[in-house]
Amino acid sequence: MKKGGLKKDLNIFIRSFKLLHSLDRKLFPIVVLHSVLESAKYFITIIFSAAVLDELLGARDIRRFILYVGIIIGSGLILKLICDFLQRIMSAKMRIMRHAMQKEISRKITQLDYEYMDSPDLHNLRQKILEYENMSGTTYQITVNIRNFITSFIQIGTSVAITAGLFAAKVSASPNALVRYINSPFTILLLLVSMAAVVLIQLLHTKKMGDYQVEINESAMRINRKGIYLEENLMGNYNYGKDFRMYDTEELFTSVSSDFVNSFDKFISRFINKVAKSQMKNAVAEGFFSGIIYIFVVLKAFIGAITIGSIMKYAAVIQKLTDGIAKFLMAFVLIQVNCKFLNNILELMDLPDIKYHGTLPVEKRSDHEYEIEFKNVSFKYPSSDEYVLKNLSFRLNIGERLAVVGMNGAGKTTMIKLLCRLYDPTEGEIYLNGIDIKKYDLNEYMSLFSVVFQDFKMFSFSVAQNISASVSPDEKRVGECADMAGLKERMQMLPNGIDTYIKRDFDEAGVDFSGGEMQKMAISRALYKNAPIIILDEPTASLDPISEFEIYSKFDSLVGNKTAIYISHRLSSCRFCHDIMVFDKGEIIQRGTHDELLKAGCGKYSELWQAQAQYYEEEA
Amino acid sequence: MKKPIDKISTHGALSNLAFMARKVKENDKRLLFHMPLPMIGGLGIAVLGIFIPKIIIDSLTNNIPLGNLIIIIAAVALGLTFSQILLTYSSRKIEGRSMVTRISLTSLWMRKTILTDYENITCKAGQDKKRKALESLESDTSGTEVIITESAQTLKNIGGILIFGGILGFMNPYILLLLAAGAIINILVSRHALKYEQKHKDEYISIDNKLYYLREQCVEIDNAKDIRMYSMSEWLIDMFESFIGQRYKWHKKVEYKKYVPNVVDSLIIFLRDGLAYAYLIYQVIKGMPVGDFALYLGAIAGFSVWLSGLSDNMSEIKRCSLQIDNLRDYLDMEDKTNRGKGLPLPKNEELPFSITLKDVSYKYSESDEYTIEKMNLHIKKDEKLAVVGVNGAGKTTLVKLICSLLTPQEGEILINGTNIGEYNIREYQSLFSVAFQDACILSFTIAENVSMRPKETSDITLVNESLKRAGLAEKVDKLKSGAMTYLNNIFTDEGADLSGGEKQKLILARALYKDAPVLILDEPTAALDPIAEAALYDEYAKMTKGKTSVYISHRLSSTRFCDRIIFIENGEILEEGTHAELMKKGGKYAHMFEVQSHYYKKEMEEAL
């Protein structure tokens, strides 16, 4: 073990311990108390049973029997009652730890700068965390290991205290060679050397187990990932069942699944063989040591240095000592393994803000006079070398409707992401009312925009919560926004109205809303936020013509006097926008009203327009 | 309704054990031979363990020569070591092999899922069965794995009871009765605690589901934009905290219930140990050797451990058995469709064929209303049919009926005049190339996504040609491994990603590769830009040459290249005819067309 590695792991462990402790301050004190009491119970039993044996071999005083047996069963009862109670509490707390940890991780992730979402490093990090967690809930495992660590430590301490008595026990010097032999420090040394040898073997075994564990975790994660994909993503989605049948996939899945089983089989067999071999070697060492202990203790009794009754006591205690050391080492090594996992969590928690976070508050203007300007903005995604936006410069007119059109991948949605400051430009600046947007407080700046993305998400909670994005929605306002978006009738049809759950994941009475209805809900959400600039990205791609028409015709009244940006590759939507911007390969190649752009004749806009409109021509 | 813990296993624990034994025998004979080994090892350790004190004490009190004593101790230590080795080796082996057994049973579950009737896995009852069956397979605490390890433990515990029981019985049989009585009381009390947990399982599992869901959603990349734009972090974390609080309450309730058997157990131990000590001390005073005192004390404690161990085994085996019931229920689900030998498929001369629906009605099992009601439709062979209608009108259901993914409750479906039920279902389905709206993209290679066959048996030339015709060749050629590139990063580290439009093209390539006599496309251009959309329209005639085809879309521009259009609403065909005929009619189709072309047409007028 490299020294640097050990120190680093220690650091990780201390930080993680503090983190876990902060999630529940009562847990670890309870663990300590429980361990102390359990050890006490065990040792009281051993000591007083030895006393009973000695009494049986000696005076056989009834009162002494009553006393000793009373202590054994009395302390046993009381301590067991307390320990079991503490165990129950520990069990509940330990099981909830993983959720508390998940919550903190989730909090961090939802607050990270958006750029991280693209970063493959973050993706890998969170994937690793998720997978470690899936494999027998590792946060729970860590608390178990810490508990074992503490327990074994106490076990060792108590054992040593009692064992000291064994070694101290002497018989006064005697001419008997055997007695001298046994009394001599040499024998004690021999015993200690044997103990050291066994501990060393256990150490090697434990270290091996630790290394296997790391190896296993990596491989198991890969295999687990495939297994989960097959079981949950593929087989779990019943819609896929149509393709599986129509394309006769039996051969394909038989092949995939037998590959999977075979790789799993190989993996497990190798692992099991290694572990078994190592454990067997360990067993030999322990067996050998047991023999030595018994012989040593018996010899001590033989010469009269200790009573016969205490033979079992000392034998048991020394076993407990070695056992404690083994447990300690195992817990130590496992915690080191856990540190790999914990390191991922700490790395995640330590992720800094990428963006420069300014502090300027945004002027709240009731006249919605916001002017946005892009100046020579170029952008490429962090994981790519290709520029998605090239030298964009434009001004956004206030209070007007802007349509942004272009082919798939032309840069429309990317421009919006820069506008909302989900990303910062690679080159160039963006200004709000003349000030670089980086200087504004990020949350305040983002509050200027209500966006309905093409792949908007709704969660499986109530409609009202989704629209308001809060645990306690303003019901009246939610109702108003839903009405404006055209959901009034639909909500009235539902017995629970806006408190109806979306989908049936968490509520039997939940409703699977249609694509169009979900779209209207996303629009309601944008309205509820009531931001001065509203952006709609392909809001009607999956709607039928009637619903599409509804959205278009309500558009004006929905938007009111706010600034609106409308992105689409369905050019029909451009008809009600005063201003159209045409994107092609990351640049704005045309801008103007619909009539101006068409009159330009052979531009991109007319090309796109023709491609679509030709099918709607009247037959001549 | 029967409470879960009282639920009687539909097959019975013994039958399920036999089921598992059969499966183990098929997959892994050696595992069966390993089963009694932990018993031998464990018993060796336990028996030697209780005899050591007797041996030592007797030897010392009877002044046996030291040399002999040391040899005896060495022999016992050796015995213990061998027993430990046997126990360790066999336990690890059994753990490992039982895990592999579980994983290989998962293949059976997957097979069932892809082969059974589509209706079986889409109705709520079927989905429940499937999910419950998966519980018996999905983790190392699942029934199919645990039942094996528990069975080995059971053998060990039974062996221990017999041997230790024999030892104690030799001294005084009544002790056994008392100990058994104590064990039974313990069992009854802990059953009660278990019942509580089972009774409320659904309630706290629903909280677990919510926690799991939140965890996934907070971290899901696709959610990230909305979460930031709408400052949802606070909302989501508040929900998280609330659910954690609820779950913790449940944990505490269950744990407190479990404490009751702990208390009872403590009292029983208190009485047991008190009586044991008293009785044995009395016996020693009456002349029993002191060594025997230690032996019987150990035997009493040991016997109680075997008994409670056996009780735990039985509860676990029962739990596993219930899960295995679910697995077997799922695997035994019956199919309604024709799985046997069917009529021979239409020969080449009879292709393409016509499709007829006669008075067909279909209702989904969860619904009270008919989605398709008394539909009559005749699609001529080699006709290009367009199907339009609003969302939820029944268009996709119609496709599923034609493909025999769903079976109509009333009416019949015929091809070239023959009822489709007469054909073997898999052969029948080979007649259709369908591009579904929500088709699956597999995280395997692109080639496998197109051919839907293992890459070893895929026709790569045909794969590349299909990709070309679907408009995806340019993208695929840019990839390092071409069509052999994996999608996503499940089975590789260098997977490729496809955009929405590219995915649609992939699905089209899949339909083209199959090259079946009927081509059905369901909303194939929703994610395509105008140029790509127009390209598809141009290709359509070529794609459908010599085939019967159905084209479903909202984009009414697509109806221009079809021979006939049907307009569906509420599961009925309201209008039918060519585009010109329907426009002349001025009905719902015409209205929809107006609405969509409204913006384009105005321009045409102005331009003229």
Tab-separated table of C-alpha atoms in Angstrom, chain A residues 24 45 49 52-53 56-57 60 62 65 69 72-74 77 80-82 84-85 87-89 91-93 95-96 98-100 102-103 105-107 109-114 117 123 126 130 133-134 136 178 222 225-226 229-232 234-257 260-261 264-265 268-269 272-273 275-276 279-280 283-284 287-288 290-291 294-295 298-299 301-302 308 311-312 406-408 417 420 422 446 449-453 455-461 465-466 469-471 501 504-506 508 515-516 522 525-526 529 541-546 548-549 552-553 569-572 575-576 594-595 598 607-619, chain B residues 52-53 56-57 60-61 64 66 69-70 73 77 81 84-85 88-89 92-93 95-97 99-100 103-104 106-107 109-118 121-122 124 127 130 134 138 140 206 208-233 235-241 243-244 247-248 251-252 255-256 258-259 262-263 265-267 269-270 273-274 277 281 284-285 290 293-294 366 389-391 400 403 405 426 429 432-436 438-444 448 452-454 456-457 489-491 493 501 507 510-511 514 525-531 533-534 537-538 554-557 560-561 579-580 591-593 595-604 606:
chain	number	residue	atom	x	y	z
A	24	ASP	CA	-27.828	11.660	11.006
A	45	THR	CA	-20.874	-14.527	30.308
A	49	SER	CA	-19.227	-19.312	33.343
A	52	VAL	CA	-19.135	-21.589	37.714
A	53	LEU	CA	-16.862	-24.314	36.349
A	56	LEU	CA	-18.011	-27.061	40.401
A	57	LEU	CA	-14.447	-28.263	40.587
A	60	ARG	CA	-19.536	-26.111	45.331
A	62	ILE	CA	-24.684	-22.969	46.559
A	65	PHE	CA	-23.729	-20.693	42.203
A	69	VAL	CA	-25.764	-17.818	37.452
A	72	ILE	CA	-24.995	-14.439	33.858
A	73	ILE	CA	-28.674	-14.667	33.070
A	74	GLY	CA	-29.614	-11.334	34.649
A	77	LEU	CA	-31.424	-10.396	29.861
A	80	LYS	CA	-29.920	-8.165	25.387
A	81	LEU	CA	-33.082	-6.127	25.838
A	82	ILE	CA	-31.111	-2.903	25.486
A	84	ASP	CA	-31.848	-5.462	20.632
A	85	PHE	CA	-33.629	-2.143	21.033
A	87	GLN	CA	-30.208	-2.682	17.001
A	88	ARG	CA	-33.711	-1.929	15.814
A	89	ILE	CA	-33.079	1.789	15.839
A	91	SER	CA	-31.380	-0.807	11.442
A	92	ALA	CA	-33.983	1.816	10.590
A	93	LYS	CA	-31.426	4.617	10.535
A	95	ARG	CA	-31.520	1.867	5.828
A	96	ILE	CA	-32.593	5.450	5.483
A	98	ARG	CA	-28.836	5.805	1.496
A	99	HIS	CA	-31.852	7.939	0.697
A	100	ALA	CA	-30.462	10.868	2.617
A	102	GLN	CA	-29.070	10.322	-2.591
A	103	LYS	CA	-30.940	13.460	-1.711
A	105	ILE	CA	-26.286	14.102	-4.426
A	106	SER	CA	-29.478	15.020	-6.250
A	107	ARG	CA	-29.448	18.474	-4.763
A	109	ILE	CA	-26.633	17.778	-9.463
A	110	THR	CA	-29.740	19.876	-9.920
A	111	GLN	CA	-27.764	22.957	-8.955
A	112	LEU	CA	-24.679	22.366	-11.085
A	113	ASP	CA	-24.009	24.579	-14.062
A	114	TYR	CA	-25.727	23.232	-17.138
A	117	MET	CA	-24.711	17.899	-18.345
A	123	HIS	CA	-21.956	11.392	-16.784
A	126	ARG	CA	-22.910	9.824	-11.698
A	130	LEU	CA	-25.556	4.975	-9.307
A	133	GLU	CA	-25.363	2.141	-5.085
A	134	ASN	CA	-27.334	-0.474	-6.990
A	136	SER	CA	-26.334	-3.906	-2.517
A	178	LEU	CA	8.083	-27.924	32.868
A	222	ARG	CA	-20.244	-3.485	-16.544
A	225	ARG	CA	-25.235	-2.309	-16.654
A	226	LYS	CA	-25.933	-4.779	-19.433
A	229	TYR	CA	-30.397	-2.539	-19.802
A	230	LEU	CA	-31.790	-5.861	-20.976
A	231	GLU	CA	-34.195	-6.328	-18.104
A	232	GLU	CA	-35.422	-2.829	-17.462
A	234	LEU	CA	-35.639	-3.238	-23.161
A	235	MET	CA	-37.970	-5.757	-21.624
A	236	GLY	CA	-39.440	-3.181	-19.281
A	237	ASN	CA	-40.766	-1.002	-22.051
A	238	TYR	CA	-43.759	-2.879	-23.378
A	239	ASN	CA	-44.014	-0.648	-26.431
A	240	TYR	CA	-40.858	-2.262	-27.734
A	241	GLY	CA	-42.697	-5.550	-27.734
A	242	LYS	CA	-44.211	-4.645	-31.101
A	243	ASP	CA	-40.831	-4.545	-32.789
A	244	PHE	CA	-39.638	-7.655	-30.987
A	245	ARG	CA	-42.485	-9.609	-32.503
A	246	MET	CA	-42.739	-8.001	-35.905
A	247	TYR	CA	-39.030	-8.447	-36.496
A	248	ASP	CA	-38.750	-11.957	-35.093
A	249	THR	CA	-36.013	-11.170	-32.620
A	250	GLU	CA	-35.849	-14.543	-30.906
A	251	GLU	CA	-32.504	-15.401	-32.461
A	252	LEU	CA	-31.049	-12.014	-31.596
A	253	PHE	CA	-32.046	-12.127	-27.956
A	254	THR	CA	-31.124	-15.737	-27.479
A	255	SER	CA	-27.660	-14.837	-28.692
A	256	VAL	CA	-27.406	-11.692	-26.556
A	257	SER	CA	-28.724	-13.404	-23.477
A	260	PHE	CA	-24.535	-12.398	-21.079
A	261	VAL	CA	-25.022	-15.561	-19.034
A	264	PHE	CA	-21.440	-13.734	-15.950
A	265	ASP	CA	-20.676	-17.397	-15.317
A	268	ILE	CA	-18.396	-15.474	-10.973
A	269	SER	CA	-16.476	-18.721	-11.207
A	272	ILE	CA	-15.479	-17.614	-6.273
A	273	ASN	CA	-12.416	-19.755	-6.851
A	275	VAL	CA	-12.060	-16.157	-2.701
A	276	ALA	CA	-12.498	-19.784	-1.655
A	279	GLN	CA	-10.374	-18.292	2.724
A	280	MET	CA	-9.210	-21.890	2.939
A	283	ALA	CA	-8.774	-21.405	7.763
A	284	VAL	CA	-5.609	-23.479	7.954
A	287	GLY	CA	-6.883	-23.910	12.833
A	288	PHE	CA	-3.204	-24.108	13.520
A	290	SER	CA	-6.412	-22.600	17.701
A	291	GLY	CA	-4.377	-25.700	18.404
A	294	TYR	CA	-5.448	-24.529	23.511
A	295	ILE	CA	-2.146	-26.229	24.155
A	298	VAL	CA	-3.923	-26.175	28.917
A	299	LEU	CA	-0.256	-26.136	29.886
A	301	ALA	CA	-3.627	-24.944	33.773
A	302	PHE	CA	-1.595	-28.085	33.967
A	308	ILE	CA	-9.224	-25.401	34.973
A	311	ILE	CA	-9.148	-22.603	30.410
A	312	MET	CA	-12.270	-22.084	28.376
A	406	GLY	CA	-33.836	26.081	-40.320
A	407	MET	CA	-33.019	22.447	-40.876
A	408	ASN	CA	-32.339	19.996	-38.076
A	417	LYS	CA	-29.559	27.690	-24.834
A	420	CYS	CA	-30.979	31.529	-21.568
A	422	LEU	CA	-27.438	27.488	-20.033
A	446	MET	CA	-32.860	33.018	-16.038
A	449	PHE	CA	-37.235	33.486	-19.735
A	450	SER	CA	-40.104	31.028	-19.922
A	451	VAL	CA	-39.038	28.223	-22.216
A	452	VAL	CA	-40.945	25.285	-23.574
A	453	PHE	CA	-38.273	23.019	-24.992
A	455	ASP	CA	-38.192	17.676	-25.204
A	456	PHE	CA	-39.869	19.316	-22.216
A	457	LYS	CA	-40.361	17.122	-19.177
A	458	MET	CA	-43.260	16.660	-16.853
A	459	PHE	CA	-42.950	14.687	-13.651
A	460	SER	CA	-45.313	12.011	-12.386
A	461	PHE	CA	-46.774	14.280	-9.728
A	465	GLN	CA	-47.311	20.992	-8.962
A	466	ASN	CA	-45.893	20.548	-12.431
A	469	ALA	CA	-42.918	23.788	-10.167
A	470	SER	CA	-43.511	23.931	-6.434
A	471	VAL	CA	-44.780	21.837	-3.545
A	501	TYR	CA	-51.530	13.071	-11.074
A	504	ARG	CA	-50.175	6.268	-13.060
A	505	ASP	CA	-46.737	5.731	-11.518
A	506	PHE	CA	-47.731	7.014	-8.091
A	508	GLU	CA	-53.953	4.771	-9.470
A	515	GLY	CA	-49.141	14.428	-26.347
A	516	GLY	CA	-51.197	17.469	-27.158
A	522	ALA	CA	-45.885	22.778	-20.700
A	525	ARG	CA	-46.021	26.124	-16.939
A	526	ALA	CA	-44.337	28.742	-19.057
A	529	LYS	CA	-43.677	31.601	-14.527
A	541	ALA	CA	-44.234	18.553	-33.791
A	542	SER	CA	-46.356	15.713	-32.486
A	543	LEU	CA	-49.738	17.378	-32.619
A	544	ASP	CA	-52.485	16.696	-35.119
A	545	PRO	CA	-53.484	19.572	-37.394
A	546	ILE	CA	-56.470	20.637	-35.290
A	548	GLU	CA	-51.677	22.542	-33.961
A	549	PHE	CA	-54.092	25.117	-35.292
A	552	TYR	CA	-51.161	28.776	-33.426
A	553	SER	CA	-54.369	30.756	-33.175
A	569	HIS	CA	-39.096	23.623	-38.970
A	570	ARG	CA	-42.787	23.635	-39.832
A	571	LEU	CA	-42.780	26.827	-41.751
A	572	SER	CA	-46.530	27.315	-41.472
A	575	ARG	CA	-47.034	33.253	-40.869
A	576	PHE	CA	-47.898	34.969	-37.605
A	594	HIS	CA	-42.179	36.188	-44.625
A	595	ASP	CA	-42.949	38.230	-47.761
A	598	LEU	CA	-39.971	34.732	-50.283
A	607	GLU	CA	-36.202	26.311	-50.605
A	608	LEU	CA	-37.585	25.071	-47.297
A	609	TRP	CA	-40.920	26.694	-47.965
A	610	GLN	CA	-41.277	25.101	-51.377
A	611	ALA	CA	-40.332	21.675	-50.073
A	612	GLN	CA	-43.269	21.811	-47.677
A	613	ALA	CA	-45.822	23.918	-49.495
A	614	GLN	CA	-45.721	21.962	-52.753
A	615	TYR	CA	-47.920	19.270	-51.251
A	616	TYR	CA	-50.523	21.756	-50.187
A	617	GLU	CA	-50.882	23.310	-53.634
A	618	GLU	CA	-54.254	23.195	-55.211
A	619	GLU	CA	-54.277	20.983	-58.231
B	52	ILE	CA	-13.437	-29.741	23.400
B	53	PRO	CA	-14.314	-28.427	26.893
B	56	ILE	CA	-9.917	-30.921	28.287
B	57	ILE	CA	-11.658	-30.850	31.642
B	60	LEU	CA	-7.047	-32.675	33.443
B	61	THR	CA	-9.257	-33.921	36.263
B	64	ILE	CA	-4.103	-38.020	31.724
B	66	LEU	CA	0.370	-34.423	29.216
B	69	LEU	CA	-3.492	-34.557	25.975
B	70	ILE	CA	-1.455	-32.499	23.580
B	73	ILE	CA	-5.819	-31.337	21.207
B	77	ALA	CA	-7.605	-28.754	15.930
B	81	THR	CA	-9.543	-27.088	10.319
B	84	GLN	CA	-13.830	-25.263	8.301
B	85	ILE	CA	-12.197	-25.770	4.929
B	88	THR	CA	-15.921	-22.501	3.438
B	89	TYR	CA	-15.306	-24.119	0.097
B	92	ARG	CA	-18.704	-20.199	-1.588
B	93	LYS	CA	-19.349	-22.639	-4.384
B	95	GLU	CA	-23.306	-19.033	-3.378
B	96	GLY	CA	-21.627	-18.579	-6.717
B	97	ARG	CA	-23.512	-21.262	-8.593
B	99	MET	CA	-26.192	-16.717	-8.560
B	100	VAL	CA	-25.469	-18.133	-12.000
B	103	ILE	CA	-29.109	-15.261	-14.055
B	104	SER	CA	-29.743	-18.086	-16.465
B	106	THR	CA	-33.648	-14.633	-16.409
B	107	SER	CA	-33.216	-15.802	-19.996
B	109	TRP	CA	-38.202	-14.630	-18.521
B	110	MET	CA	-36.831	-12.644	-21.438
B	111	ARG	CA	-37.862	-15.275	-23.931
B	112	LYS	CA	-41.374	-15.270	-22.593
B	113	THR	CA	-41.499	-11.491	-22.808
B	114	ILE	CA	-40.567	-11.384	-26.461
B	115	LEU	CA	-42.518	-14.406	-27.614
B	116	THR	CA	-45.821	-14.392	-25.753
B	117	ASP	CA	-48.881	-12.652	-27.169
B	118	TYR	CA	-48.421	-8.887	-27.271
B	121	ILE	CA	-47.564	-8.036	-21.795
B	122	THR	CA	-49.479	-4.856	-22.438
B	124	LYS	CA	-52.196	-4.325	-16.705
B	127	GLN	CA	-47.528	-6.254	-16.763
B	130	LYS	CA	-44.135	-9.725	-15.547
B	134	LEU	CA	-38.792	-10.227	-12.353
B	138	GLU	CA	-33.324	-9.414	-10.341
B	140	ASP	CA	-28.940	-11.489	-5.014
B	206	SER	CA	-44.931	2.889	-3.121
B	208	ASP	CA	-39.652	3.483	-2.281
B	209	ASN	CA	-40.837	3.838	-5.876
B	210	LYS	CA	-41.220	7.570	-5.462
B	211	LEU	CA	-37.745	7.877	-3.948
B	212	TYR	CA	-36.272	5.845	-6.742
B	213	TYR	CA	-38.117	7.938	-9.296
B	214	LEU	CA	-36.911	11.236	-7.829
B	215	ARG	CA	-33.370	9.993	-7.699
B	216	GLU	CA	-33.511	9.070	-11.367
B	217	GLN	CA	-35.255	12.239	-12.473
B	218	CYS	CA	-32.944	14.644	-10.659
B	219	VAL	CA	-30.022	13.126	-12.433
B	220	GLU	CA	-31.593	12.567	-15.868
B	221	ILE	CA	-29.818	14.755	-18.389
B	222	ASP	CA	-32.958	15.430	-20.403
B	223	ASN	CA	-34.590	17.027	-17.392
B	224	ALA	CA	-31.724	19.378	-16.703
B	225	LYS	CA	-32.899	22.265	-18.870
B	226	ASP	CA	-36.369	22.431	-17.375
B	227	ILE	CA	-35.009	21.993	-13.863
B	228	ARG	CA	-32.842	25.067	-14.255
B	229	MET	CA	-35.220	27.201	-16.271
B	230	TYR	CA	-38.028	26.685	-13.786
B	231	SER	CA	-35.883	26.579	-10.621
B	232	MET	CA	-37.235	23.161	-9.818
B	233	SER	CA	-34.394	22.133	-7.539
B	235	TRP	CA	-39.438	21.631	-5.368
B	236	LEU	CA	-37.780	18.308	-6.108
B	237	ILE	CA	-35.621	18.319	-2.994
B	238	ASP	CA	-38.638	19.226	-0.859
B	239	MET	CA	-40.468	16.235	-2.288
B	240	PHE	CA	-37.408	14.103	-1.603
B	241	GLU	CA	-37.306	15.155	2.035
B	243	PHE	CA	-40.728	11.039	1.096
B	244	ILE	CA	-37.673	10.236	3.199
B	247	ARG	CA	-40.224	6.104	4.648
B	248	TYR	CA	-38.370	6.511	7.915
B	251	HIS	CA	-38.974	1.674	8.951
B	252	LYS	CA	-39.471	2.581	12.600
B	255	GLU	CA	-38.622	-2.300	13.551
B	256	TYR	CA	-40.702	-1.717	16.670
B	258	LYS	CA	-39.811	-6.710	15.283
B	259	TYR	CA	-38.699	-5.773	18.771
B	262	ASN	CA	-36.806	-9.935	20.510
B	263	VAL	CA	-38.260	-9.319	23.979
B	265	ASP	CA	-36.825	-14.333	22.879
B	266	SER	CA	-34.834	-12.650	25.659
B	267	LEU	CA	-37.282	-13.862	28.287
B	269	ILE	CA	-33.438	-17.415	26.925
B	270	PHE	CA	-33.464	-16.099	30.462
B	273	ASP	CA	-30.451	-20.700	30.688
B	274	GLY	CA	-31.580	-20.383	34.287
B	277	TYR	CA	-27.704	-24.111	34.775
B	281	ILE	CA	-25.367	-28.049	38.493
B	284	VAL	CA	-22.952	-32.557	38.811
B	285	ILE	CA	-23.599	-32.432	42.539
B	290	VAL	CA	-17.817	-31.818	35.315
B	293	PHE	CA	-21.590	-30.162	32.433
B	294	ALA	CA	-19.690	-28.138	29.851
B	366	GLU	CA	-58.476	-1.344	-19.295
B	389	GLY	CA	-57.265	11.270	-38.058
B	390	VAL	CA	-56.673	13.108	-34.813
B	391	ASN	CA	-54.557	11.720	-31.951
B	400	LYS	CA	-51.746	-3.536	-34.473
B	403	CYS	CA	-50.356	-7.227	-37.707
B	405	LEU	CA	-50.462	-7.999	-32.300
B	426	ARG	CA	-44.867	-15.850	-36.437
B	429	GLN	CA	-46.028	-11.530	-38.920
B	432	PHE	CA	-45.278	-7.160	-42.581
B	433	SER	CA	-42.573	-4.512	-42.470
B	434	VAL	CA	-43.718	-1.943	-39.934
B	435	ALA	CA	-42.072	1.322	-38.861
B	436	PHE	CA	-43.788	2.156	-35.588
B	438	ASP	CA	-42.388	4.588	-30.819
B	439	ALA	CA	-40.125	1.894	-32.196
B	440	CYS	CA	-37.181	0.731	-30.178
B	441	ILE	CA	-33.614	1.679	-30.823
B	442	LEU	CA	-31.392	-1.067	-29.423
B	443	SER	CA	-28.075	-0.258	-27.806
B	444	PHE	CA	-26.438	-2.847	-30.035
B	448	GLU	CA	-28.295	-5.312	-35.642
B	452	MET	CA	-32.788	-7.405	-35.993
B	453	ARG	CA	-30.508	-10.438	-36.171
B	454	PRO	CA	-27.173	-11.210	-34.527
B	456	GLU	CA	-22.942	-12.785	-37.454
B	457	THR	CA	-26.031	-13.719	-39.423
B	489	ASN	CA	-22.538	3.076	-24.216
B	490	ILE	CA	-24.027	-0.030	-22.692
B	491	PHE	CA	-22.005	-2.670	-24.527
B	493	ASP	CA	-17.254	2.683	-24.525
B	501	GLY	CA	-34.387	12.479	-37.148
B	507	ILE	CA	-36.398	2.602	-38.112
B	510	ARG	CA	-35.223	-1.666	-40.527
B	511	ALA	CA	-38.534	-1.900	-42.365
B	514	LYS	CA	-37.073	-6.885	-44.039
B	525	THR	CA	-41.546	12.091	-40.599
B	526	ALA	CA	-42.472	13.701	-37.269
B	527	ALA	CA	-38.829	14.445	-36.470
B	528	LEU	CA	-37.625	15.085	-40.012
B	529	ASP	CA	-36.951	18.517	-41.466
B	530	PRO	CA	-38.718	19.577	-44.689
B	531	ILE	CA	-35.929	18.458	-47.016
B	533	GLU	CA	-39.461	14.749	-45.412
B	534	ALA	CA	-39.705	15.614	-49.096
B	537	TYR	CA	-42.142	11.324	-50.163
B	538	ASP	CA	-40.142	11.053	-53.372
B	554	HIS	CA	-50.844	13.977	-39.438
B	555	ARG	CA	-48.887	15.605	-42.179
B	556	LEU	CA	-51.620	15.716	-44.759
B	557	SER	CA	-49.084	16.575	-47.409
B	560	ARG	CA	-50.973	13.277	-52.059
B	561	PHE	CA	-48.968	10.240	-53.083
B	579	HIS	CA	-57.679	13.391	-52.062
B	580	ALA	CA	-59.679	15.087	-54.807
B	591	HIS	CA	-61.482	20.817	-43.028
B	592	MET	CA	-58.287	19.340	-41.591
B	593	PHE	CA	-56.472	19.872	-44.852
B	595	VAL	CA	-56.436	24.046	-41.422
B	596	GLN	CA	-52.981	22.730	-42.177
B	597	SER	CA	-52.525	24.232	-45.585
B	598	HIS	CA	-54.074	27.506	-44.515
B	599	TYR	CA	-50.744	29.184	-43.960
B	600	TYR	CA	-49.147	27.814	-47.107
B	601	LYS	CA	-52.077	28.509	-49.369
B	602	LYS	CA	-52.453	32.165	-48.510
B	603	GLU	CA	-48.973	32.595	-49.812
B	604	MET	CA	-49.829	30.866	-53.042
B	606	GLU	CA	-50.549	36.288	-52.961
